Coordinates of C-alpha atoms in Angstrom, one line a residue:
X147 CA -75.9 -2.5 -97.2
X148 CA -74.4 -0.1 -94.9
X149 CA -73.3 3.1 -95.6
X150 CA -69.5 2.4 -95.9
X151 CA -70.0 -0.1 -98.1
X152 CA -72.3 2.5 -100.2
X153 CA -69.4 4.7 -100.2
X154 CA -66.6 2.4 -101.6
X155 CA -68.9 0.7 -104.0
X156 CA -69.4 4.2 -105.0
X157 CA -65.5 5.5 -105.0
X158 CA -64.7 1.7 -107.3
X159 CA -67.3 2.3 -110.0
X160 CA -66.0 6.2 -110.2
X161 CA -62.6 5.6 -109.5
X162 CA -60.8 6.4 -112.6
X163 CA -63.0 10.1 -112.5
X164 CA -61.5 11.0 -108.9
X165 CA -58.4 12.8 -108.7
X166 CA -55.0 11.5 -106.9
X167 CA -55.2 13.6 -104.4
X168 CA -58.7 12.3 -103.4
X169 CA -57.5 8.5 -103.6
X170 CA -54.7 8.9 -102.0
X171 CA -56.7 10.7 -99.2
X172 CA -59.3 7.7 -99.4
X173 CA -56.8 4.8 -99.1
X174 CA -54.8 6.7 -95.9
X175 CA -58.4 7.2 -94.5
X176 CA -58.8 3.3 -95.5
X177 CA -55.7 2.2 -94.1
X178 CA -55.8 4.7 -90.5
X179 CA -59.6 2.2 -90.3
X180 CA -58.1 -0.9 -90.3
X181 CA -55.0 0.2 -88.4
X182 CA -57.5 1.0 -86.0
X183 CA -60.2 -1.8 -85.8
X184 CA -56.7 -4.4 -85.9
X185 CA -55.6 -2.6 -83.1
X186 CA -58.9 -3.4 -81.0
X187 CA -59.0 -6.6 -82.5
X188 CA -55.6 -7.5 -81.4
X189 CA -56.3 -6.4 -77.8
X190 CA -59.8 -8.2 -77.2
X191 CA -59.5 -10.1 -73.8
X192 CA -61.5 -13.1 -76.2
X193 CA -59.7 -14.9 -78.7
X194 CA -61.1 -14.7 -82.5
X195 CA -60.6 -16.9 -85.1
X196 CA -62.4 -16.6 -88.5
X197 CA -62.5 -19.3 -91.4
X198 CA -64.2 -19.8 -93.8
X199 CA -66.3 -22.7 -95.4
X200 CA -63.5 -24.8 -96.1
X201 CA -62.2 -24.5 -93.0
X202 CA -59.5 -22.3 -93.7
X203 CA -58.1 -19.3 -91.5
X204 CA -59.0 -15.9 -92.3
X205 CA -58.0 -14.3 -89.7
X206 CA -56.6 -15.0 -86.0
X207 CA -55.9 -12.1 -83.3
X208 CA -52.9 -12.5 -80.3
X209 CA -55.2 -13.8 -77.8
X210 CA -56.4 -16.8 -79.9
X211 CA -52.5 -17.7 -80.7
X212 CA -51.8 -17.9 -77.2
X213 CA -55.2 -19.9 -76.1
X214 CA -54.7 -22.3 -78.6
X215 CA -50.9 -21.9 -79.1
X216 CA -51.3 -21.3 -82.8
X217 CA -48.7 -19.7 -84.7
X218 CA -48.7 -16.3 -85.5
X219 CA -49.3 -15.7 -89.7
X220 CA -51.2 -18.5 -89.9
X221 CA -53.6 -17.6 -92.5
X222 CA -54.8 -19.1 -95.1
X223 CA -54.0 -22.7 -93.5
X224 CA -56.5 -24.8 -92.2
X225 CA -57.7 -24.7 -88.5
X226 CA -57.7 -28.7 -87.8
X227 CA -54.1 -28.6 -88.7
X228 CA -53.6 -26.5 -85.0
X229 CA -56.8 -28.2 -83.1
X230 CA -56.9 -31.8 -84.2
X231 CA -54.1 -32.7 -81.5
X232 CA -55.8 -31.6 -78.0
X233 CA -59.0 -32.8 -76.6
X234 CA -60.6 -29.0 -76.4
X235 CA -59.4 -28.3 -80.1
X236 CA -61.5 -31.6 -81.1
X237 CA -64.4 -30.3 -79.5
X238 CA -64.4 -27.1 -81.0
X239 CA -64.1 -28.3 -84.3
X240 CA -66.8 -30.8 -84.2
X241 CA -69.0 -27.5 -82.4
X242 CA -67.7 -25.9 -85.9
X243 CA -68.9 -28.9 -88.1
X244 CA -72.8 -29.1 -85.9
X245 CA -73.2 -25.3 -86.4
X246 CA -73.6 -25.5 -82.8
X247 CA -73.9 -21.6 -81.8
X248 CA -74.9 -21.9 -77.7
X249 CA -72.5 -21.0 -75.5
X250 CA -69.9 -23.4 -74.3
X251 CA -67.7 -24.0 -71.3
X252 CA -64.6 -26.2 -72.0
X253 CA -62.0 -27.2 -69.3
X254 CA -58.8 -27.1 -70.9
X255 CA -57.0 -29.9 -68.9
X256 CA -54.0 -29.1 -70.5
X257 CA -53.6 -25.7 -69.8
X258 CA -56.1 -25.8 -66.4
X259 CA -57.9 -23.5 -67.6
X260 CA -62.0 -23.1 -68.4
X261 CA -62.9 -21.7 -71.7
X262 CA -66.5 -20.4 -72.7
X263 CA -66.4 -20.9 -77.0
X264 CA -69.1 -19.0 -79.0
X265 CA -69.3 -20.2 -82.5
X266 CA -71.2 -18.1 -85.0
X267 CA -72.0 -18.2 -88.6
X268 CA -70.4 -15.8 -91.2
X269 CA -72.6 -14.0 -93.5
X270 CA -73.0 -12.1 -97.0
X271 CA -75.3 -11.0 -99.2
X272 CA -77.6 -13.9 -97.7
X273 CA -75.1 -17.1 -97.6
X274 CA -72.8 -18.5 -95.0
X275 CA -69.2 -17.9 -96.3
X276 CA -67.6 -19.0 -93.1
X277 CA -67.4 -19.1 -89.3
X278 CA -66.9 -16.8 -86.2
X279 CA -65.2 -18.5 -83.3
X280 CA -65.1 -16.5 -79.9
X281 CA -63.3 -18.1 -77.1
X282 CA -62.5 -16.9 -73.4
X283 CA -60.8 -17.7 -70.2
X284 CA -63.1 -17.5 -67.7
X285 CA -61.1 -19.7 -65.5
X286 CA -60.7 -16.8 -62.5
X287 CA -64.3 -15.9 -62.7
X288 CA -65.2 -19.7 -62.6
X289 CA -63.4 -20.3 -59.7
X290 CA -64.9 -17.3 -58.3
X291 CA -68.3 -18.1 -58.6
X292 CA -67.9 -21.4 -57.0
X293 CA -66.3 -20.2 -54.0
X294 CA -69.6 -17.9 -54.1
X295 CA -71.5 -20.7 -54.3
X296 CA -69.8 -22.8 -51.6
X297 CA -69.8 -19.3 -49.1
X298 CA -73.9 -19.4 -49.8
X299 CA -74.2 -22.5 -49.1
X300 CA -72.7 -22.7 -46.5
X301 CA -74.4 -19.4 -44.8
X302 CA -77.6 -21.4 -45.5
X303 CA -76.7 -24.0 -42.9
X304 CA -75.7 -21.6 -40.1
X305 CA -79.9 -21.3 -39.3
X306 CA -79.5 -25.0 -38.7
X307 CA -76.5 -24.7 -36.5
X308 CA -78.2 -24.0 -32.8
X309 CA -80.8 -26.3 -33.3
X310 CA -79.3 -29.4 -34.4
X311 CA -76.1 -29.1 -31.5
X312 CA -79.1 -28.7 -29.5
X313 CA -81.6 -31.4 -30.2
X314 CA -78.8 -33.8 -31.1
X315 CA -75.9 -33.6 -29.4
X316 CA -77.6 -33.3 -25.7
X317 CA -79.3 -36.5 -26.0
X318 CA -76.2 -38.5 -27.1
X319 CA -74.1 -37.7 -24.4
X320 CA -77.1 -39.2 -21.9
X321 CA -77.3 -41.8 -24.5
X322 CA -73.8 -42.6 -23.8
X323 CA -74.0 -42.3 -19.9
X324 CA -76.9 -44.6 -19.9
X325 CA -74.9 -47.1 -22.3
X326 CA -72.1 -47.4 -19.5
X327 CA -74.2 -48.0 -17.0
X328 CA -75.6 -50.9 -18.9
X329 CA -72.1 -51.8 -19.2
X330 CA -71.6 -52.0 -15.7
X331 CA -74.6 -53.6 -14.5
X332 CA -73.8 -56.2 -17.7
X333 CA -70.4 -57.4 -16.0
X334 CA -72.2 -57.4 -12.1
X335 CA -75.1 -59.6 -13.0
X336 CA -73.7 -62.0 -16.0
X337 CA -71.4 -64.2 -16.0
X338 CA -68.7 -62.9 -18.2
X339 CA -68.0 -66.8 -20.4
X340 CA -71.9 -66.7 -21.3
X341 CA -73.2 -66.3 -24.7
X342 CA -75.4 -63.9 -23.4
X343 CA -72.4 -61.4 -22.1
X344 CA -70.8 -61.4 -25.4
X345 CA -73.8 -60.8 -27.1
X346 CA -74.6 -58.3 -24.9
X347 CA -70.8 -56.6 -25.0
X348 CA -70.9 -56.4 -28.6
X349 CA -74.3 -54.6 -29.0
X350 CA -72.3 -51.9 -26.6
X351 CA -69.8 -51.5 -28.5
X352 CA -71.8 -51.3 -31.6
X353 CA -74.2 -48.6 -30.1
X354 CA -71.3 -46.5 -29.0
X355 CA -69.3 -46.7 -32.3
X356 CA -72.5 -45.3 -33.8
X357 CA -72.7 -42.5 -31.4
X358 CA -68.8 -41.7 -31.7
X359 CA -70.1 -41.6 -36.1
X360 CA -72.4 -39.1 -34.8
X361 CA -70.7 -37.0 -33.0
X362 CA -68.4 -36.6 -35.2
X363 CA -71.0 -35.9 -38.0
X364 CA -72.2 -32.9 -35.6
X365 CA -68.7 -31.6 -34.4
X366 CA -68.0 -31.2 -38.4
X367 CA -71.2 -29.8 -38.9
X368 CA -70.7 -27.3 -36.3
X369 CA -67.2 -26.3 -37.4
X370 CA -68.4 -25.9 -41.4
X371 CA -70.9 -22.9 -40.0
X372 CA -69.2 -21.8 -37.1
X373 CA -66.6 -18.5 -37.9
X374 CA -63.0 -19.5 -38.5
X375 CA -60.8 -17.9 -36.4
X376 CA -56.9 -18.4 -37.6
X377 CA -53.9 -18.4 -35.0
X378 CA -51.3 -17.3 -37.9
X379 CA -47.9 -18.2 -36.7
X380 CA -44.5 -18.7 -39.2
X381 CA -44.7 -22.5 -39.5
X382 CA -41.8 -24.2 -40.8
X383 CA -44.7 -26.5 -43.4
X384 CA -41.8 -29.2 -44.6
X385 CA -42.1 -30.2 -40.6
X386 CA -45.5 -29.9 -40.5
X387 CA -46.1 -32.5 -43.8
X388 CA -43.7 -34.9 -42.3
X389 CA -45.9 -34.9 -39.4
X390 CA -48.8 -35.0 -40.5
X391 CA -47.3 -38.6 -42.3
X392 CA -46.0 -39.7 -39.0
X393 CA -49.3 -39.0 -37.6
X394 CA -50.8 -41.5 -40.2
X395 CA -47.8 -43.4 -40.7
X396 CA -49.6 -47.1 -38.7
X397 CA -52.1 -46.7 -41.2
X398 CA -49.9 -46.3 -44.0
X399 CA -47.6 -49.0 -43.3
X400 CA -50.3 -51.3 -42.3
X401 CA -52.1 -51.6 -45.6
X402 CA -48.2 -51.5 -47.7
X403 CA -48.4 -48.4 -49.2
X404 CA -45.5 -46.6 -50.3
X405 CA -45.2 -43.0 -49.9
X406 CA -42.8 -40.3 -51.9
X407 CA -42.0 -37.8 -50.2
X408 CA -40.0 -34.5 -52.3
X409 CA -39.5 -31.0 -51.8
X410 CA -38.0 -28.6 -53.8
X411 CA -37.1 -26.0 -51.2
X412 CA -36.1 -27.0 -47.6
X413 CA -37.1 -25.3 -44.4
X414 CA -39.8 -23.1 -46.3
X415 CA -41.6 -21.1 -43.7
X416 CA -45.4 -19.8 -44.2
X417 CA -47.5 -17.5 -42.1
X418 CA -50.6 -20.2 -41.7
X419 CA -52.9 -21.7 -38.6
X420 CA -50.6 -25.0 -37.7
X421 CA -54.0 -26.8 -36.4
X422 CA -55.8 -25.9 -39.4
X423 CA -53.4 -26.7 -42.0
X424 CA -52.6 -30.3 -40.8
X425 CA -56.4 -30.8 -40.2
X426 CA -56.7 -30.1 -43.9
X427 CA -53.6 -32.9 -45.1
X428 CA -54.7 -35.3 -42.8
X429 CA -58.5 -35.1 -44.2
X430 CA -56.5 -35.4 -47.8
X431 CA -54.2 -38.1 -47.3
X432 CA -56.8 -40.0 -45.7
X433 CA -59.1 -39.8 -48.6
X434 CA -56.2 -40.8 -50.6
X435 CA -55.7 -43.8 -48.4
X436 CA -59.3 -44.6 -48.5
X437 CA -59.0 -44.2 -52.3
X438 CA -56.3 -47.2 -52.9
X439 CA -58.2 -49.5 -50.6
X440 CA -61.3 -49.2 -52.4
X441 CA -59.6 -49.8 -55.6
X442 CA -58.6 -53.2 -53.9
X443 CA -56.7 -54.9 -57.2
X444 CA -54.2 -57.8 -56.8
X445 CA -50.8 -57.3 -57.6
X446 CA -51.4 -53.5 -57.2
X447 CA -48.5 -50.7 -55.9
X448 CA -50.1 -48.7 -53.7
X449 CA -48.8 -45.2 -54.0
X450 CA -49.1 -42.0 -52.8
X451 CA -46.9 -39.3 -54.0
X452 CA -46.4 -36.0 -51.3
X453 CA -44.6 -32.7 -53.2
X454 CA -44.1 -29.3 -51.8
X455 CA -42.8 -26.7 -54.3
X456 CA -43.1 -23.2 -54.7
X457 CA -44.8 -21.1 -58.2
X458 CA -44.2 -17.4 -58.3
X459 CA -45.4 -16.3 -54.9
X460 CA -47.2 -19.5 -53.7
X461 CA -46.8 -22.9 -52.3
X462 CA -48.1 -25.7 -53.7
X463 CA -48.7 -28.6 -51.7
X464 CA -50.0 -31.8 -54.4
X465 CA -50.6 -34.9 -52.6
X466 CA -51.2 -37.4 -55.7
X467 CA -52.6 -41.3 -55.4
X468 CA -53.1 -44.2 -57.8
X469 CA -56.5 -45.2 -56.0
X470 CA -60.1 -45.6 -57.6
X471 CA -60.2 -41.7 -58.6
X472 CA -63.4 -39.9 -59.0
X473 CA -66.3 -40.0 -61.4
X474 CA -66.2 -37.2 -63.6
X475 CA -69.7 -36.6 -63.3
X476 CA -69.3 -36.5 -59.3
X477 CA -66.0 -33.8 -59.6
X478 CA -68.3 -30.6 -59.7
X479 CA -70.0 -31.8 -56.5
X480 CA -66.9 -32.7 -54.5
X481 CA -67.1 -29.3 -52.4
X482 CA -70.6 -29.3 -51.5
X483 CA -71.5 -29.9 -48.2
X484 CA -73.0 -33.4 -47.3
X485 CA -71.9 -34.8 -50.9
X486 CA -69.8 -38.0 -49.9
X487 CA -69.1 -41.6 -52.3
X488 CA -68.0 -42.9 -49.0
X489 CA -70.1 -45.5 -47.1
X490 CA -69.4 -43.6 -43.4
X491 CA -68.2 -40.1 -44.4
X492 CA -69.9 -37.2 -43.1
X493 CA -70.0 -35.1 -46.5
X494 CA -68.0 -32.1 -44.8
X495 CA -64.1 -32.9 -44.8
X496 CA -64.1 -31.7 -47.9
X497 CA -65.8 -29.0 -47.6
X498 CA -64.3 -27.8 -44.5
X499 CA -60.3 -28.6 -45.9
X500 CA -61.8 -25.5 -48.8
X501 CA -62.7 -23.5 -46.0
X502 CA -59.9 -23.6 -44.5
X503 CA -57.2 -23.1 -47.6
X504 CA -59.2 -20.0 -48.2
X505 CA -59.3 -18.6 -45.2
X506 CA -55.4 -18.3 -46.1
X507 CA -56.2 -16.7 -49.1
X508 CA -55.2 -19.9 -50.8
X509 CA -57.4 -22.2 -53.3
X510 CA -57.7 -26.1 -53.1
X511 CA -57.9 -28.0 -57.0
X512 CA -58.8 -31.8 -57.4
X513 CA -58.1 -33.3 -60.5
X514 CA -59.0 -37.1 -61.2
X515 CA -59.1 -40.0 -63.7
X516 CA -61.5 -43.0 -62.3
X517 CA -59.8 -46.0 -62.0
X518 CA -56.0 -44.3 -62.4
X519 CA -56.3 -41.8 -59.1
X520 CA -56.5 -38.1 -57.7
X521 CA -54.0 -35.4 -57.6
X522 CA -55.1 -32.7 -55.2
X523 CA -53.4 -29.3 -55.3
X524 CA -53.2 -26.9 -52.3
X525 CA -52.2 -23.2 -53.5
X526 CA -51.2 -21.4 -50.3
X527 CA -49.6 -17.8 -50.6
X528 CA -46.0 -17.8 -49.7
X529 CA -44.4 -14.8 -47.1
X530 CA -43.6 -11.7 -48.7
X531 CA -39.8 -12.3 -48.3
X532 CA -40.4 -15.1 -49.8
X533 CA -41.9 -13.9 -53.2
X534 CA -39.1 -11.9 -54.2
X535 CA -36.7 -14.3 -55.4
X536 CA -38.9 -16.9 -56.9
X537 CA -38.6 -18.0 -60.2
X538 CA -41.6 -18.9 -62.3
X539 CA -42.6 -22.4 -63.0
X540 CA -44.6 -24.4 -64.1
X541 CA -48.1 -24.1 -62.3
X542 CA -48.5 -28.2 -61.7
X543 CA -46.1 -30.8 -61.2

């Protein structure tokens, strides 16, 4: 028993032998403590709750109302009634119903958030009388880390850089000289209706398709370690999406896919590297593409949904589809460089469309049901001129 405790246990068995000038001195110094320890409570960065055995709330401070938009004054009613409806408050109350007291992280798809949960037993006089849960948004400091951990991993392959332009790329282009001369001596010395000279042809064109994959492989490769230098120029970026859709639009039309197409502001101009940017929407609708032809389903609307649309001071550029989505296992690994689910793909687009968006001080966010599609959101900072009449939004549409 601490010594507080001593003291009041003290002041209640005495209390009808001390004056009224020393209780009511006692219960002002009483109320001024938990004036004060509310006070700290109230303005923790981490949400508490406390319930006890049954379940019940004891006691709740700001931050927890707002993470798990609980009312305020709602003790004395149980927790489920405020946790039972969302995925994250389900979890957290079976964590509750285990004991389970190692540290959690939780991604709040509702709110897009991360939470870490702590749950800890409550204690008295040697029995649990109820239950201490902790909870924090860690969401900044998660998406921190992982560009951390992208940026080291990608400094890791720079050593590599030199020697694999070098030891690769030289002998493919004599690989392809030497395949067009084999070409040419093919149509001088065999006749061109022979079995032979198509055989022949298509081997050719096999061999250089493979070194055309290669190159490609290393010219990605040597732009994912090489310094990114941006040419910022005020780019009108409604113009630059339609583009980029015109640039793909053969492809597009030639597998019957519909596109939608809406912006909520017209003519919106951003400071950002032209080349750069499109490189990045082309890599993304193409996945997208590739997404709703591997889903291959009869019967089946392919659809890929463009919006532009500006939060507070930033753009947001989602580009959604109804293709095979992503594992969720295979989410966390989607920026890492060389992690690909496609048969051909180099394992870098990805990870070089990231590199990009934050070299504009923006962020890139993929979020994805398997079998229903992926929504991918581009957060690009708008021009200050820009930011000042904005109203806030919602963060995702």
């Amino acid at each position: 028993m601490n010594r507080a405790n001593q003291f009041f246990d003290k002041f209640l068995k005495n209390f009808d032998k001390v004056s009224d000038n020393e209780k009511k001195r006692i219960f002002e110094r009483l109320s001024d403590l938990c004036y004060s320890q509310n006070t700290i409570i109230e303005n923790l960065e981490e949400g508490i709750i406390s319930i006890d055995i049954n379940g019940i709330i004891q006691g709740i401070n700001k931050k927890a109302c707002f993470l798990f938009s609980i009312p305020r004054n709602c003790e004395n009613e149980p927790l489920s009634k405020y946790l039972s409806d969302s995925e994250t408050g389900k979890i957290i109350l079976e964590l509750i119903k285990e004991n389970d007291s190692d540290t959690k992280l939780l991604r709040d798809d509702d709110n897009k958030r991360i939470l870490q949960i702590n749950i800890f037993p409550l204690g008295e006089s040697g029995r649990i009388i109820g239950t201490l849960i902790k909870a924090f948004d860690i969401t900044q400091t998660y998406e921190n880390s992982q560009k951390l951990k992208r940026a080291e991993q990608l400094a890791s392959l720079t050593t590599l850089a030199a020697g694999v332009a070098h030891e690769i790329k030289n002998p493919l282009g004599s690989i392809s000289i030497y395949i067009q001369l084999i070409e040419k001596i093919i149509k001088k010395n065999i006749d061109n209706s022979s079995q032979c000279f198509a055989e022949l042809k298509d081997y050719c064109a096999i061999i250089k398709e493979e070194i055309g994959r290669l190159e490609d492989t290393i010219n990605s490769f040597l732009f994912s370690v090489r310094k990114l230098e941006l040419n910022l120029e005020e780019i009108n970026i409604n113009s630059l999406i339609l583009s980029t859709i015109d640039f793909l639009k053969y492809e597009i039309e030639n597998n019957n896919i519909n596109m939608e197409i809406k912006f909520d502001r017209d003519n919106l101009i951003m400071r950002i590297d032209e080349r750069y940017i499109k490189q990045s929407l082309i890599n993304i609708i193409q996945n997208a593409i590739d997404s709703i032809l591997e889903k291959n389903e009869k019967k089946y609307k392919k659809e890929i949904q463009i919006k532009l649309k500006t939060v507070d001071n930033f753009a947001l550029i989602i580009v959604k589809d109804n293709g095979i989505g992503i594992k969720e296992e295979l989410l966390p690994k989607i920026f890492e460089p060389y992690f690909t689910t496609k048969r051909h793909g180099t394992g870098l687009g990805l990870t070089n469309v990231a590199r990009i968006i934050e070299a504009h001080n923006g962020n890139i966010n993929i979020e994805s049901e398997y079998g229903r599609g992926t929504k991918v959101i581009i957060k690009l900072p708008l021009l200050q001129e820009n930011q000042k009449f904005l109203k806030t939004d919602l963060l995702y549409g």
